[in-house]
XYZ file of N, CA and C in Angstrom:
222
model
N -103.202 -42.840 19.275
C -104.293 -43.355 18.461
C -104.480 -44.838 18.762
N -105.682 -45.237 19.019
C -105.996 -46.630 19.318
C -106.359 -47.367 18.034
N -105.919 -48.612 17.936
C -106.283 -49.435 16.787
C -106.449 -50.880 17.234
N -107.088 -51.673 16.381
C -107.297 -53.084 16.689
C -106.480 -53.942 15.746
N -105.900 -55.019 16.301
C -105.211 -55.969 15.443
C -106.245 -56.871 14.778
N -105.790 -57.820 13.976
C -106.733 -58.645 13.223
C -107.571 -59.563 14.100
N -107.208 -59.734 15.344
C -108.010 -60.540 16.260
C -108.950 -59.678 17.092
N -108.942 -58.351 16.858
C -109.846 -57.472 17.574
C -109.296 -56.940 18.878
N -108.013 -57.198 19.171
C -107.403 -56.685 20.389
C -106.985 -55.240 20.188
N -107.315 -54.383 21.142
C -106.975 -52.965 21.048
C -105.596 -52.707 21.623
N -104.916 -51.721 21.050
C -103.667 -51.236 21.607
C -103.554 -49.758 21.286
N -102.829 -49.040 22.106
C -102.691 -47.605 21.900
C -101.611 -47.260 20.899
N -100.576 -48.058 20.832
C -99.542 -47.838 19.827
C -98.890 -49.174 19.503
N -98.058 -49.193 18.488
C -97.433 -50.437 18.050
C -96.497 -51.043 19.067
N -95.963 -50.237 19.996
C -94.989 -50.752 20.948
C -95.610 -51.696 21.972
N -96.910 -51.587 22.217
C -97.541 -52.451 23.212
C -98.049 -53.761 22.615
N -98.009 -53.896 21.302
C -98.493 -55.100 20.639
C -97.384 -56.130 20.572
N -97.619 -57.287 21.136
C -96.651 -58.383 21.107
C -97.258 -59.544 20.334
N -96.503 -60.079 19.410
C -96.957 -61.216 18.625
C -96.214 -62.453 19.079
N -96.942 -63.480 19.444
C -96.326 -64.747 19.807
C -95.877 -65.421 18.521
N -94.579 -65.549 18.343
C -94.050 -66.103 17.105
C -93.772 -67.594 17.207
N -94.089 -68.223 18.318
C -93.871 -69.650 18.478
C -95.211 -70.363 18.390
N -95.349 -71.197 17.381
C -96.592 -71.924 17.176
C -96.280 -73.409 17.096
N -97.077 -74.210 17.748
C -96.903 -75.653 17.670
C -98.257 -76.307 17.501
N -98.259 -77.445 16.861
C -99.481 -78.210 16.705
C -99.103 -79.647 16.411
N -99.698 -80.555 17.125
C -99.413 -81.966 16.882
C -100.008 -82.428 15.559
N -100.922 -81.631 14.998
C -101.560 -82.005 13.741
C -100.781 -81.554 12.515
N -99.742 -80.748 12.684
C -98.971 -80.258 11.550
C -97.973 -81.322 11.133
N -98.086 -81.734 9.888
C -97.214 -82.769 9.348
C -96.071 -82.118 8.578
N -94.845 -82.562 8.816
C -93.670 -82.028 8.134
C -93.474 -82.790 6.832
N -93.421 -82.052 5.717
C -93.176 -82.646 4.402
C -91.800 -82.183 3.933
N -90.819 -83.087 3.819
C -89.443 -82.688 3.533
C -89.179 -82.215 2.102
N -90.060 -82.550 1.161
C -89.862 -82.131 -0.235
C -91.167 -81.590 -0.797
N -91.050 -80.779 -1.855
C -92.255 -80.281 -2.513
C -93.029 -81.446 -3.139
N -92.316 -82.425 -3.664
C -92.978 -83.577 -4.283
C -93.818 -84.356 -3.272
N -93.337 -84.468 -2.049
C -94.059 -85.240 -1.031
C -95.341 -84.548 -0.562
N -95.539 -83.293 -0.978
C -96.745 -82.557 -0.594
C -97.936 -82.891 -1.478
N -97.700 -83.629 -2.563
C -98.795 -83.994 -3.454
C -99.345 -82.816 -4.237
N -98.493 -81.848 -4.521
C -98.913 -80.661 -5.272
C -99.112 -81.005 -6.742
N -99.953 -80.225 -7.426
C -100.184 -80.445 -8.860
C -98.879 -80.272 -9.637
N -98.760 -81.021 -10.715
C -97.549 -81.015 -11.539
C -97.189 -79.611 -12.026
N -98.194 -78.842 -12.469
C -97.891 -77.497 -12.977
C -97.388 -76.573 -11.864
N -97.866 -76.761 -10.650
C -97.375 -75.974 -9.524
C -95.933 -76.360 -9.195
N -95.648 -77.652 -9.203
C -94.275 -78.109 -8.971
C -93.321 -77.550 -10.023
N -93.739 -77.562 -11.289
C -92.887 -76.999 -12.352
C -92.586 -75.532 -12.078
N -93.605 -74.784 -11.677
C -93.403 -73.369 -11.359
C -92.438 -73.172 -10.202
N -92.586 -73.970 -9.169
C -91.694 -73.882 -8.004
C -90.256 -74.134 -8.428
N -90.041 -75.204 -9.198
C -88.686 -75.548 -9.620
C -88.141 -74.559 -10.646
N -88.991 -74.005 -11.501
C -88.546 -72.999 -12.468
C -88.065 -71.725 -11.781
N -88.598 -71.433 -10.603
C -88.133 -70.274 -9.838
C -86.851 -70.581 -9.068
N -86.350 -71.805 -9.184
C -85.075 -72.151 -8.569
C -85.164 -72.772 -7.188
N -86.374 -72.995 -6.700
C -86.508 -73.640 -5.395
C -86.243 -75.130 -5.552
N -85.438 -75.682 -4.643
C -85.139 -77.111 -4.692
C -85.756 -77.861 -3.518
N -85.786 -77.211 -2.372
C -86.269 -77.847 -1.147
C -87.046 -76.804 -0.346
N -88.174 -77.185 0.244
C -88.934 -76.222 1.048
C -88.187 -75.851 2.334
N -88.358 -74.600 2.753
C -87.783 -74.166 4.028
C -88.537 -74.863 5.162
N -88.040 -74.726 6.364
C -88.685 -75.361 7.519
C -90.137 -74.905 7.667
N -90.389 -73.623 7.492
C -91.764 -73.130 7.633
C -92.637 -73.621 6.482
N -92.081 -73.687 5.265
C -92.844 -74.196 4.121
C -93.191 -75.667 4.316
N -92.273 -76.439 4.897
C -92.517 -77.860 5.142
C -93.726 -78.068 6.046
N -93.996 -77.110 6.905
C -95.084 -77.238 7.870
C -96.343 -76.470 7.492
N -96.213 -75.443 6.653
C -97.339 -74.534 6.429
C -98.060 -74.683 5.099
N -97.397 -75.153 4.061
C -98.021 -75.163 2.732
C -99.303 -75.995 2.711
N -99.263 -77.228 3.168
C -100.465 -78.074 3.105
C -101.618 -77.551 3.960
N -101.383 -77.135 5.205
C -102.514 -76.573 5.964
C -103.110 -75.335 5.297
N -102.276 -74.502 4.695
C -102.786 -73.308 4.017
C -103.630 -73.709 2.817
N -103.156 -74.661 2.031
C -103.913 -75.136 0.868
C -105.261 -75.710 1.310
N -105.266 -76.372 2.463
C -106.501 -76.966 2.981
C -107.398 -75.938 3.668
N -106.962 -74.669 3.704
C -107.768 -73.617 4.298
C -107.659 -73.521 5.804
N -106.645 -74.132 6.363
C -106.456 -74.130 7.810
C -105.278 -73.237 8.158
N -105.385 -72.490 9.239
C -104.290 -71.645 9.701
C -103.314 -72.524 10.474
N -102.082 -72.724 9.975
C -101.143 -73.629 10.637
C -100.637 -73.109 11.975
N -100.941 -71.850 12.303
C -100.456 -71.290 13.565
C -101.338 -71.665 14.742
N -102.514 -72.192 14.495
C -103.432 -72.460 15.597
C -103.458 -73.924 15.941
């Protein structure tokens, strides 16, 4: 059965689909703490109430571009 991925590329089965998991961009800024991201106070409270203390490496790079509506992988 043929199907298309979200970019419109066709493949016959899942085994032929390869996802490039390495993404880089000189425009991606690393934010070491949730506070340094300039998030709203109520969002920060929610993050800390769930027990998060520090963003993971991917969160440090992806949260702000996602909030701004930009795909951090491109």
